[in-house]
XYZ file of C-alpha atoms in Angstrom:
442
model
C 58.972 252.739 10.360
C 59.889 249.563 9.203
C 62.925 247.563 8.870
C 62.781 247.826 5.444
C 62.964 251.723 5.509
C 66.359 251.446 7.151
C 69.184 251.196 4.521
C 71.051 248.036 4.398
C 73.397 246.405 1.910
C 73.635 242.745 2.858
C 70.813 240.357 3.679
C 72.271 239.843 7.206
C 71.528 243.577 7.627
C 68.104 243.342 5.842
C 66.995 240.596 8.252
C 68.453 241.243 11.527
C 65.660 243.424 12.694
C 63.043 240.988 11.505
C 64.675 238.070 13.716
C 64.984 240.480 16.579
C 61.470 241.069 16.548
C 60.606 237.711 15.979
C 62.360 236.539 19.057
C 61.302 239.095 21.426
C 57.675 238.390 20.338
C 58.294 234.851 21.995
C 57.885 235.512 25.565
C 60.892 233.554 27.397
C 60.217 235.503 30.759
C 62.633 233.758 33.869
C 60.699 234.249 36.867
C 63.651 232.324 38.565
C 61.565 229.724 40.447
C 60.582 227.686 37.359
C 57.172 228.945 36.693
C 57.758 230.985 33.704
C 57.457 229.885 29.830
C 60.797 228.731 29.451
C 62.723 229.114 26.443
C 61.731 226.372 24.290
C 59.581 228.533 21.912
C 62.518 230.910 21.389
C 65.177 228.110 20.685
C 62.775 226.509 18.407
C 62.786 229.918 16.444
C 66.440 229.616 16.509
C 66.407 226.087 15.149
C 64.184 227.012 12.131
C 65.880 229.754 11.059
C 68.740 227.874 11.158
C 67.244 224.933 9.417
C 65.959 227.574 6.728
C 69.903 228.011 4.898
C 70.872 224.209 5.930
C 72.603 224.377 9.405
C 72.358 221.454 11.651
C 72.133 222.269 15.366
C 72.213 220.450 18.779
C 68.761 221.091 20.477
C 69.572 220.244 24.535
C 66.267 220.536 27.087
C 68.236 220.518 30.262
C 64.459 220.750 32.139
C 61.105 220.575 30.716
C 60.559 223.788 28.938
C 64.173 225.028 29.269
C 65.656 224.635 25.580
C 69.283 225.356 24.500
C 70.836 225.445 20.951
C 74.289 224.990 19.846
C 75.793 224.691 16.551
C 79.802 224.739 15.180
C 81.148 226.028 12.135
C 84.283 223.931 10.627
C 86.985 226.672 10.209
C 89.622 226.579 7.670
C 92.553 226.002 9.831
C 92.032 223.211 12.189
C 95.430 224.248 14.071
C 93.661 227.270 15.800
C 91.677 227.039 18.791
C 87.868 227.555 18.488
C 85.819 230.782 19.448
C 82.465 230.633 21.439
C 79.916 233.007 20.672
C 76.788 232.965 23.015
C 73.581 234.565 23.904
C 70.838 233.709 26.643
C 67.333 233.302 25.380
C 65.812 234.160 28.768
C 64.953 237.807 29.793
C 63.279 239.288 33.082
C 59.388 239.750 33.417
C 58.334 242.776 32.239
C 55.188 244.343 33.980
C 52.864 245.569 30.508
C 50.906 248.046 32.729
C 53.990 249.875 32.774
C 55.278 250.119 29.304
C 54.379 252.564 26.513
C 54.201 249.518 24.273
C 53.713 245.918 24.512
C 56.674 244.415 25.520
C 56.371 241.167 23.937
C 55.220 242.402 20.425
C 58.710 243.567 18.914
C 57.352 246.460 17.865
C 59.511 248.744 15.702
C 58.681 252.666 15.777
C 60.920 255.811 15.519
C 63.963 253.611 14.100
C 64.209 251.432 17.536
C 62.987 247.963 18.128
C 60.645 247.958 21.246
C 60.603 245.195 23.710
C 61.730 242.828 26.797
C 65.225 241.748 25.345
C 65.773 244.210 22.895
C 69.116 244.648 24.808
C 69.266 241.891 26.935
C 70.004 240.144 24.720
C 67.978 239.165 22.025
C 69.707 241.630 19.987
C 72.801 239.801 19.807
C 70.960 236.517 19.581
C 69.482 238.083 16.497
C 72.843 239.484 15.318
C 74.402 235.751 15.547
C 71.766 234.434 13.598
C 72.016 237.057 10.880
C 75.738 236.710 10.650
C 75.480 232.648 10.796
C 72.692 232.798 8.227
C 75.017 235.467 6.028
C 78.286 232.877 5.984
C 76.311 229.972 5.318
C 74.507 231.128 2.471
C 77.703 232.708 0.864
C 79.711 229.650 1.843
C 82.067 231.496 3.526
C 84.193 229.952 6.198
C 86.025 231.419 9.172
C 89.292 230.848 9.902
C 88.990 229.096 13.172
C 85.723 226.853 14.427
C 82.929 229.055 15.764
C 80.698 227.402 18.122
C 77.434 229.219 18.609
C 75.492 228.869 21.768
C 71.821 230.343 22.570
C 71.564 229.448 26.188
C 68.748 228.764 28.769
C 68.397 230.628 32.424
C 71.264 233.115 32.342
C 68.986 235.384 34.369
C 68.535 233.142 37.287
C 71.955 231.782 37.442
C 72.284 229.574 34.518
C 71.373 225.986 36.310
C 69.197 225.300 33.025
C 71.628 226.701 30.696
C 75.597 227.427 30.821
C 76.129 225.537 33.847
C 74.063 222.240 32.459
C 75.807 222.348 29.169
C 79.574 222.644 30.586
C 78.816 219.978 32.955
C 76.879 217.528 30.873
C 78.075 218.415 27.628
C 81.511 219.708 27.752
C 82.573 218.178 24.733
C 80.518 220.836 22.504
C 83.178 223.368 23.380
C 86.083 221.357 22.538
C 89.045 223.336 21.743
C 87.164 226.832 22.861
C 89.970 228.806 24.414
C 87.995 232.593 24.086
C 84.562 233.789 23.835
C 82.133 236.997 23.501
C 78.880 237.617 24.783
C 77.175 240.088 26.814
C 78.140 242.950 27.949
C 80.438 244.914 26.029
C 80.929 246.719 22.573
C 78.815 249.843 22.568
C 79.641 252.860 22.272
C 79.971 256.142 24.271
C 80.183 259.515 21.995
C 82.879 261.931 23.306
C 82.265 264.020 20.075
C 81.694 263.680 16.424
C 85.489 262.804 15.776
C 85.869 259.878 19.026
C 83.572 257.627 20.256
C 84.822 254.905 22.712
C 83.653 251.289 22.660
C 83.527 249.602 26.082
C 84.576 245.771 25.955
C 83.958 243.996 29.076
C 87.230 242.398 30.288
C 86.423 241.902 33.991
C 83.436 241.152 35.974
C 83.008 241.461 40.116
C 82.340 238.774 42.157
C 78.988 237.957 43.638
C 78.222 237.163 47.515
C 74.773 236.726 48.028
C 74.674 236.277 51.886
C 72.336 235.481 54.374
C 72.950 236.436 57.858
C 71.625 234.629 60.832
C 71.143 235.884 64.279
C 70.383 233.058 67.123
C 68.955 234.471 70.489
C 66.740 233.548 73.281
C 63.025 233.102 72.494
C 60.448 234.437 74.961
C 57.327 237.092 75.707
C 57.591 240.389 73.971
C 56.595 241.853 77.473
C 59.495 240.573 79.199
C 62.947 241.724 79.316
C 65.532 239.807 77.047
C 69.170 240.742 76.570
C 69.455 238.037 73.825
C 67.169 239.401 71.082
C 67.711 237.965 67.841
C 66.091 240.657 66.057
C 68.274 243.148 67.802
C 71.452 241.581 66.740
C 70.344 241.171 62.946
C 69.467 244.781 62.928
C 72.688 246.111 64.644
C 74.500 243.787 61.780
C 72.603 244.865 58.684
C 72.870 248.405 59.909
C 76.546 248.444 60.089
C 76.978 246.641 56.887
C 74.449 249.140 55.054
C 76.201 252.185 56.572
C 79.830 251.070 55.753
C 81.526 252.820 53.002
C 84.036 250.677 50.852
C 87.368 252.541 50.004
C 88.253 253.161 46.533
C 90.250 250.129 45.172
C 91.228 250.407 41.250
C 91.578 247.088 39.610
C 93.786 247.128 36.309
C 90.727 247.360 34.358
C 89.269 250.122 36.109
C 92.495 252.306 36.549
C 93.079 251.680 32.192
C 89.127 252.678 31.589
C 89.556 255.913 33.794
C 92.636 256.921 32.019
C 90.966 256.318 28.964
C 88.285 258.549 29.344
C 90.108 261.266 31.001
C 92.271 261.522 28.077
C 89.269 261.031 25.568
C 87.663 264.121 27.267
C 91.137 265.938 27.701
C 91.064 266.159 31.788
C 93.116 265.189 34.150
C 92.614 261.928 36.214
C 93.262 261.683 40.204
C 93.211 258.220 41.271
C 92.093 259.468 44.580
C 89.254 261.378 43.176
C 87.809 259.736 40.205
C 84.543 261.960 40.326
C 85.278 264.501 37.731
C 85.899 261.386 35.102
C 82.619 259.453 36.030
C 80.714 262.680 35.626
C 81.763 262.696 31.713
C 80.407 259.180 30.760
C 76.850 260.368 32.057
C 74.310 257.132 32.584
C 76.819 254.801 31.947
C 77.871 255.635 35.752
C 75.386 253.296 36.988
C 77.324 250.481 34.881
C 80.988 251.559 36.131
C 80.684 253.654 38.774
C 80.118 250.435 41.261
C 83.308 248.830 39.884
C 85.236 251.309 41.970
C 84.733 249.689 45.096
C 83.295 246.608 46.888
C 79.773 246.784 47.674
C 77.328 245.222 50.460
C 73.579 246.115 49.829
C 71.116 244.387 52.412
C 68.105 243.350 50.459
C 66.037 241.255 52.905
C 64.980 241.085 56.745
C 63.278 237.916 58.358
C 62.012 237.644 61.623
C 59.170 236.746 64.260
C 55.642 235.532 63.548
C 53.561 237.271 66.229
C 53.910 241.147 67.497
C 54.336 239.523 70.860
C 56.520 237.070 70.846
C 60.364 237.423 70.287
C 62.020 235.056 67.927
C 64.559 232.368 68.862
C 66.080 233.255 65.200
C 66.550 236.631 62.797
C 67.800 236.813 59.459
C 68.789 239.065 56.807
C 70.180 238.774 53.254
C 73.035 241.127 51.705
C 73.859 241.455 47.917
C 77.729 241.411 48.044
C 79.804 242.157 44.905
C 83.530 241.890 45.512
C 86.355 243.169 42.806
C 88.748 240.882 41.384
C 91.453 240.143 43.284
C 90.204 241.439 46.722
C 87.885 238.520 47.651
C 89.719 237.845 50.970
C 89.761 241.246 52.193
C 85.934 241.868 51.336
C 84.729 238.811 53.368
C 87.510 239.740 56.411
C 85.879 243.233 56.424
C 82.168 241.685 56.050
C 83.129 239.834 58.988
C 84.152 242.206 61.293
C 81.197 244.353 60.598
C 78.521 241.317 61.137
C 80.262 240.658 64.409
C 80.675 237.545 66.469
C 76.985 237.198 67.459
C 75.831 236.290 63.886
C 76.975 233.826 61.359
C 77.188 234.269 57.587
C 75.980 231.474 55.013
C 76.036 231.547 51.232
C 72.677 231.954 49.042
C 74.983 232.222 46.284
C 78.719 232.940 45.183
C 80.346 233.505 42.116
C 84.133 234.260 41.508
C 85.264 237.518 40.174
C 87.073 237.379 36.694
C 89.532 239.889 35.325
C 91.414 239.270 31.938
C 94.026 241.706 30.170
C 92.931 244.121 27.159
C 95.545 242.130 24.575
C 96.165 239.209 22.623
C 94.784 238.545 18.828
C 91.169 238.481 19.661
C 91.355 242.097 21.103
C 93.274 243.324 18.125
C 90.633 241.911 15.963
C 87.921 243.444 17.641
C 89.270 246.675 17.420
C 89.951 246.369 13.746
C 86.433 245.151 13.090
C 85.346 248.058 15.199
C 87.589 250.663 13.255
C 86.580 249.270 9.785
C 82.925 249.932 10.591
C 83.469 253.164 12.573
C 87.112 255.168 11.730
C 85.956 257.430 14.904
C 86.313 253.836 17.275
C 88.782 253.611 20.288
C 88.199 250.296 22.304
C 88.749 250.519 25.873
C 88.704 247.738 28.682
C 85.932 248.189 31.466
C 84.551 245.761 34.332
C 81.064 244.856 35.011
C 79.626 245.508 38.436
C 77.356 242.160 37.828
C 77.824 238.718 36.222
C 77.280 236.855 32.733
C 77.715 233.218 31.601
C 81.323 234.173 30.368
C 82.358 234.208 34.169
C 79.657 231.775 36.069
C 80.404 228.507 34.003
C 82.452 229.151 30.623
C 85.235 230.207 32.804
C 85.489 226.920 34.410
C 86.577 225.321 31.013
C 89.408 227.486 30.819
C 87.726 230.029 28.591
C 88.649 233.595 28.636
C 85.621 235.852 27.975
C 84.809 239.278 26.652
C 81.696 241.156 26.652
C 81.270 242.302 23.152
C 78.095 242.972 21.453
C 79.166 245.682 19.180
C 76.259 248.730 18.699
C 76.864 252.436 17.713
C 74.335 254.051 19.676
C 73.032 257.421 19.221
C 75.143 259.997 21.779
C 71.845 260.755 23.647
C 70.468 257.291 24.593
C 70.680 256.198 28.193
C 71.985 252.538 27.192
C 72.241 251.624 30.798
C 68.413 252.039 31.838
C 67.596 249.722 29.104
C 68.846 246.496 31.125
C 66.003 245.251 32.610
C 64.249 248.693 32.274
C 60.928 250.080 31.177
C 60.406 250.584 27.491
C 63.741 248.524 26.805
C 65.135 249.357 22.771
C 67.614 249.258 20.743
C 68.123 251.338 17.432
C 67.669 249.172 14.138
C 70.958 250.773 12.712
C 72.827 249.750 15.855
C 71.767 246.183 14.924
C 72.856 246.501 11.109
C 76.259 248.245 12.632
C 76.689 245.153 14.676
C 75.755 242.780 12.280
C 78.925 244.128 10.108
C 81.303 244.280 12.906
C 80.568 240.862 13.982
C 80.812 239.414 10.214
C 84.397 241.010 9.935
C 85.473 239.599 13.219
C 84.146 236.035 13.162
C 85.331 235.688 9.462
C 89.059 236.756 9.873
C 89.715 236.275 13.461
């Protein structure tokens, strides 16, 4: 099946699938160590497609091959604050042997676009392009300034993307007070008369922690009561076995209440499992936002089988809830004990904003105009995005909003960084219509 066979009414709807496949076909894998191809080729696609309709854009290369594209659309009312619409051009790597299609071919099959980045997040990159090209061709102007940014390096911390731009080129975001980007705006079908659209308003904080134990080095055959390996193993075991209590933040409480009401079941704050059961595979997005999490991920000690090392270390992936960072670290320190010190590998804030205001109202209106069964609900992400990591430092209030009306049986959560990642063509066309309404009228 080709995109031409999918009914569409505007040039933006007609071309969004082509734009998405073109971007997917550019391998912009981010290995996190600087060894990948970078984002320059994908950025060049964006620049070329903007230039086709006369849009001037700024290209910024933060390091060789690490490309970022930014352009501003002037609104009709200069008194209104600007809105940032951003997406990242990099993708996580894909092992082609695991896939049923070439992950970098951008193949369209059975109404879906297949390939690495189809949902994370070259779908949004393509929708941004399609809508902006349509606005320009039609000569339509939004009410407020719109800043479009296609950035590098989100999948490895944003150092060459959002961090570089906000630190070295903050003038590009002058007047911006709000933003939209990943991961939100997708649908959860309750029944044919009701779809919930999850809009991300909160993100857990990130604490990648290195735990280090120092001991007395010695021969493996001798008694040693100061063994660093033993000390780090005990600390890791305590952290890995710890059961964090349920703590409902305002966003999570609202989400669970809305889901319970939609499915007509009671909501017990002390036992949210029946509500979580109703959202199916999306529980992977939401389930980890009911509490802090600490998962040991790495161990390192020793260099020979008969030598007790003087030091042992471990890495723990910690995620803490908005508003509860202090209690999280207090408990972590109690668990690791006095014989182990804690260092940060990486530390990011948690973030939560309220589900209200003119932008939220405009998102809801745009969704309902294209899907009368839509009901928008806020939710918290267990991970993080550029919205939190860097744009929040500029005072930008960020939302996850990539509008996609999905088939009721689609396991959307498994698509993120998953094998055979894919997105429905019709979902992209729906997203183009919603974004066009939102960006023009907000």
